[in-house]
mmCIF file of N, CA and C in Angstrom:
data_model
loop_
_atom_site.group_PDB
_atom_site.id
_atom_site.type_symbol
_atom_site.label_atom_id
_atom_site.label_comp_id
_atom_site.label_asym_id
_atom_site.label_seq_id
_atom_site.Cartn_x
_atom_site.Cartn_y
_atom_site.Cartn_z
ATOM 1 N N MET M 292 -38.824 9.490 -0.526
ATOM 2 C CA MET M 292 -38.119 8.401 0.856
ATOM 3 C C MET M 292 -37.142 7.679 0.141
ATOM 4 N N LYS M 293 -38.409 6.521 -0.549
ATOM 5 C CA LYS M 293 -38.305 5.336 -1.313
ATOM 6 C C LYS M 293 -36.699 5.524 -2.326
ATOM 7 N N ASN M 294 -37.045 6.452 -2.657
ATOM 8 C CA ASN M 294 -36.417 7.031 -3.363
ATOM 9 C C ASN M 294 -34.559 7.231 -3.518
ATOM 10 N N LEU M 295 -34.761 8.403 -2.337
ATOM 11 C CA LEU M 295 -33.340 7.978 -1.685
ATOM 12 C C LEU M 295 -32.703 7.445 -1.511
ATOM 13 N N VAL M 296 -32.757 6.494 -0.161
ATOM 14 C CA VAL M 296 -32.768 5.062 0.023
ATOM 15 C C VAL M 296 -32.167 3.870 -1.201
ATOM 16 N N SER M 297 -33.125 4.062 -1.800
ATOM 17 C CA SER M 297 -32.323 3.514 -3.102
ATOM 18 C C SER M 297 -31.645 3.607 -4.278
ATOM 19 N N ARG M 298 -31.600 5.090 -4.393
ATOM 20 C CA ARG M 298 -29.784 6.078 -4.861
ATOM 21 C C ARG M 298 -28.929 6.318 -3.612
ATOM 22 N N PHE M 299 -29.356 5.592 -2.497
ATOM 23 C CA PHE M 299 -27.778 5.019 -1.279
ATOM 24 C C PHE M 299 -27.475 4.261 -1.629
ATOM 25 N N PHE M 300 -28.187 3.620 -2.189
ATOM 26 C CA PHE M 300 -27.610 2.079 -1.915
ATOM 27 C C PHE M 300 -27.321 1.447 -3.312
ATOM 28 N N LYS M 301 -27.245 2.145 -4.711
ATOM 29 C CA LYS M 301 -26.990 1.899 -5.651
ATOM 30 C C LYS M 301 -25.358 2.786 -6.217
ATOM 31 N N ASP M 302 -25.229 3.621 -4.800
ATOM 32 C CA ASP M 302 -24.696 4.665 -5.680
ATOM 33 C C ASP M 302 -22.600 3.668 -4.519
ATOM 34 N N GLU M 303 -22.068 4.014 -5.850
ATOM 35 C CA GLU M 303 -20.776 3.372 -4.776
ATOM 36 C C GLU M 303 -19.218 3.712 -6.011
ATOM 37 N N SER M 304 -19.440 5.263 -5.289
ATOM 38 C CA SER M 304 -18.415 6.092 -4.657
ATOM 39 C C SER M 304 -17.748 5.507 -4.025
ATOM 40 N N GLY M 305 -18.417 5.199 -3.550
ATOM 41 C CA GLY M 305 -17.607 4.632 -0.936
ATOM 42 C C GLY M 305 -16.730 4.061 -2.161
ATOM 43 N N ALA M 306 -17.442 3.002 -2.362
ATOM 44 C CA ALA M 306 -17.184 1.273 -2.543
ATOM 45 C C ALA M 306 -15.851 1.469 -2.971
ATOM 46 N N THR M 307 -15.668 2.653 -4.505
ATOM 47 C CA THR M 307 -14.553 2.793 -4.978
ATOM 48 C C THR M 307 -13.728 3.844 -4.502
ATOM 49 N N ALA M 308 -13.641 4.446 -3.868
ATOM 50 C CA ALA M 308 -12.804 5.118 -2.929
ATOM 51 C C ALA M 308 -11.905 3.725 -1.483
ATOM 52 N N ILE M 309 -12.974 3.343 -0.782
ATOM 53 C CA ILE M 309 -11.785 2.190 -0.244
ATOM 54 C C ILE M 309 -11.137 1.474 -0.544
ATOM 55 N N GLU M 310 -11.448 1.033 -2.054
ATOM 56 C CA GLU M 310 -10.799 0.059 -2.641
ATOM 57 C C GLU M 310 -9.354 0.839 -3.635
ATOM 58 N N TYR M 311 -9.997 2.067 -3.748
ATOM 59 C CA TYR M 311 -8.755 2.888 -4.399
ATOM 60 C C TYR M 311 -8.003 2.963 -2.823
ATOM 61 N N GLY M 312 -7.847 3.164 -1.916
ATOM 62 C CA GLY M 312 -7.376 3.263 -0.366
ATOM 63 C C GLY M 312 -6.582 1.918 -0.418
ATOM 64 N N LEU M 313 -7.305 1.099 -0.167
ATOM 65 C CA LEU M 313 -6.255 -0.317 0.108
ATOM 66 C C LEU M 313 -5.805 -0.752 -1.038
ATOM 67 N N ILE M 314 -5.532 -0.203 -2.299
ATOM 68 C CA ILE M 314 -4.782 -0.942 -3.336
ATOM 69 C C ILE M 314 -3.602 0.078 -2.519
ATOM 70 N N ALA M 315 -3.310 1.729 -2.157
ATOM 71 C CA ALA M 315 -2.299 2.030 -1.866
ATOM 72 C C ALA M 315 -2.315 1.731 -0.423
ATOM 73 N N ALA M 316 -2.668 1.210 0.303
ATOM 74 C CA ALA M 316 -1.882 0.742 0.800
ATOM 75 C C ALA M 316 -1.011 -0.518 0.629
ATOM 76 N N LEU M 317 -1.592 -1.639 -0.103
ATOM 77 C CA LEU M 317 -1.305 -2.924 -0.333
ATOM 78 C C LEU M 317 0.043 -2.163 -1.354
ATOM 79 N N ILE M 318 -0.063 -1.019 -1.543
ATOM 80 C CA ILE M 318 1.465 -0.706 -3.041
ATOM 81 C C ILE M 318 2.009 -0.800 -0.999
ATOM 82 N N ALA M 319 2.080 0.457 -0.596
ATOM 83 C CA ALA M 319 2.945 0.913 0.603
ATOM 84 C C ALA M 319 3.533 -0.505 1.717
ATOM 85 N N VAL M 320 2.915 -1.067 2.199
ATOM 86 C CA VAL M 320 3.303 -2.392 1.953
ATOM 87 C C VAL M 320 4.632 -2.928 1.446
ATOM 88 N N VAL M 321 4.319 -3.111 0.353
ATOM 89 C CA VAL M 321 5.107 -3.854 -1.032
ATOM 90 C C VAL M 321 6.123 -3.037 -0.753
ATOM 91 N N ILE M 322 6.063 -1.909 -0.961
ATOM 92 C CA ILE M 322 7.971 -0.593 -1.118
ATOM 93 C C ILE M 322 8.617 -0.706 0.371
ATOM 94 N N ILE M 323 7.784 -0.630 1.333
ATOM 95 C CA ILE M 323 8.209 -0.778 2.260
ATOM 96 C C ILE M 323 9.363 -2.171 2.412
ATOM 97 N N THR M 324 8.823 -3.474 2.607
ATOM 98 C CA THR M 324 8.945 -4.800 2.387
ATOM 99 C C THR M 324 10.729 -4.502 1.528
ATOM 100 N N ALA M 325 10.236 -4.270 0.428
ATOM 101 C CA ALA M 325 10.951 -3.959 -0.683
ATOM 102 C C ALA M 325 12.348 -2.757 0.440
ATOM 103 N N VAL M 326 12.767 -1.612 0.638
ATOM 104 C CA VAL M 326 13.179 -0.995 1.036
ATOM 105 C C VAL M 326 13.811 -1.655 1.944
ATOM 106 N N THR M 327 13.178 -2.269 3.280
ATOM 107 C CA THR M 327 13.325 -3.386 4.429
ATOM 108 C C THR M 327 14.792 -3.862 3.348
ATOM 109 N N ALA M 328 13.664 -4.863 3.045
ATOM 110 C CA ALA M 328 14.928 -5.250 2.569
ATOM 111 C C ALA M 328 16.878 -5.110 1.449
ATOM 112 N N LEU M 329 16.643 -4.442 0.427
ATOM 113 C CA LEU M 329 16.836 -3.692 -0.217
ATOM 114 C C LEU M 329 18.455 -3.294 1.523
ATOM 115 N N GLY M 330 17.843 -2.563 2.061
ATOM 116 C CA GLY M 330 18.238 -1.849 2.755
ATOM 117 C C GLY M 330 19.250 -2.917 4.117
ATOM 118 N N THR M 331 18.871 -4.139 4.076
ATOM 119 C CA THR M 331 19.600 -4.859 4.754
ATOM 120 C C THR M 331 20.350 -5.790 3.892
ATOM 121 N N GLY M 332 19.938 -5.788 2.978
ATOM 122 C CA GLY M 332 21.084 -6.507 2.083
ATOM 123 C C GLY M 332 22.346 -5.683 1.940
ATOM 124 N N LEU M 333 22.791 -4.921 2.076
ATOM 125 C CA LEU M 333 23.580 -2.854 2.261
ATOM 126 C C LEU M 333 24.098 -3.138 2.969
ATOM 127 N N GLU M 334 23.561 -3.380 3.374
ATOM 128 C CA GLU M 334 24.190 -3.214 5.095
ATOM 129 C C GLU M 334 25.726 -4.612 5.326
ATOM 130 N N GLY M 335 25.057 -5.112 4.600
ATOM 131 C CA GLY M 335 25.680 -7.262 4.880
ATOM 132 C C GLY M 335 27.229 -6.412 3.257
ATOM 133 N N THR M 336 26.949 -5.435 2.836
ATOM 134 C CA THR M 336 27.960 -5.626 1.203
ATOM 135 C C THR M 336 28.636 -4.838 2.233
ATOM 136 N N PHE M 337 28.049 -3.500 2.984
ATOM 137 C CA PHE M 337 28.801 -2.454 3.749
ATOM 138 C C PHE M 337 29.839 -3.445 4.372
ATOM 139 N N GLU M 338 29.620 -3.878 5.378
ATOM 140 C CA GLU M 338 30.091 -4.251 5.714
ATOM 141 C C GLU M 338 31.480 -5.537 5.571
ATOM 142 N N THR M 339 30.690 -5.894 4.578
ATOM 143 C CA THR M 339 32.425 -6.860 3.935
ATOM 144 C C THR M 339 33.240 -6.221 3.664
ATOM 145 N N VAL M 340 32.509 -4.823 3.171
ATOM 146 C CA VAL M 340 34.101 -3.659 2.436
ATOM 147 C C VAL M 340 34.286 -3.755 3.401
ATOM 148 N N SER M 341 33.868 -3.463 4.523
ATOM 149 C CA SER M 341 34.559 -2.303 5.986
ATOM 150 C C SER M 341 35.682 -3.759 6.185
ATOM 151 N N ASP M 342 35.466 -4.991 6.348
ATOM 152 C CA ASP M 342 35.288 -5.803 6.872
ATOM 153 C C ASP M 342 37.543 -5.717 5.453
ATOM 154 N N GLU M 343 36.630 -5.565 5.178
ATOM 155 C CA GLU M 343 38.528 -6.545 3.643
ATOM 156 C C GLU M 343 39.230 -5.024 3.541
ATOM 157 N N LEU M 344 38.459 -3.909 3.973
ATOM 158 C CA LEU M 344 38.949 -2.547 3.866
ATOM 159 C C LEU M 344 40.573 -2.680 5.451
ATOM 160 N N GLY M 345 39.494 -3.202 6.492
ATOM 161 C CA GLY M 345 40.105 -2.818 8.181
ATOM 162 C C GLY M 345 41.226 -3.583 8.410
#
């Protein structure tokens, strides 16, 4: 039983999976933020072009 508990506390595969999940979530937040900012910038550009044409 002591050996089983010892192996359980030494096993780091769950921690690695959590770390990869956190990294993926952080990357997703960065991508969403970048796309939102880019969309806002493009919206302003298209409005300017539309105003100049109209």
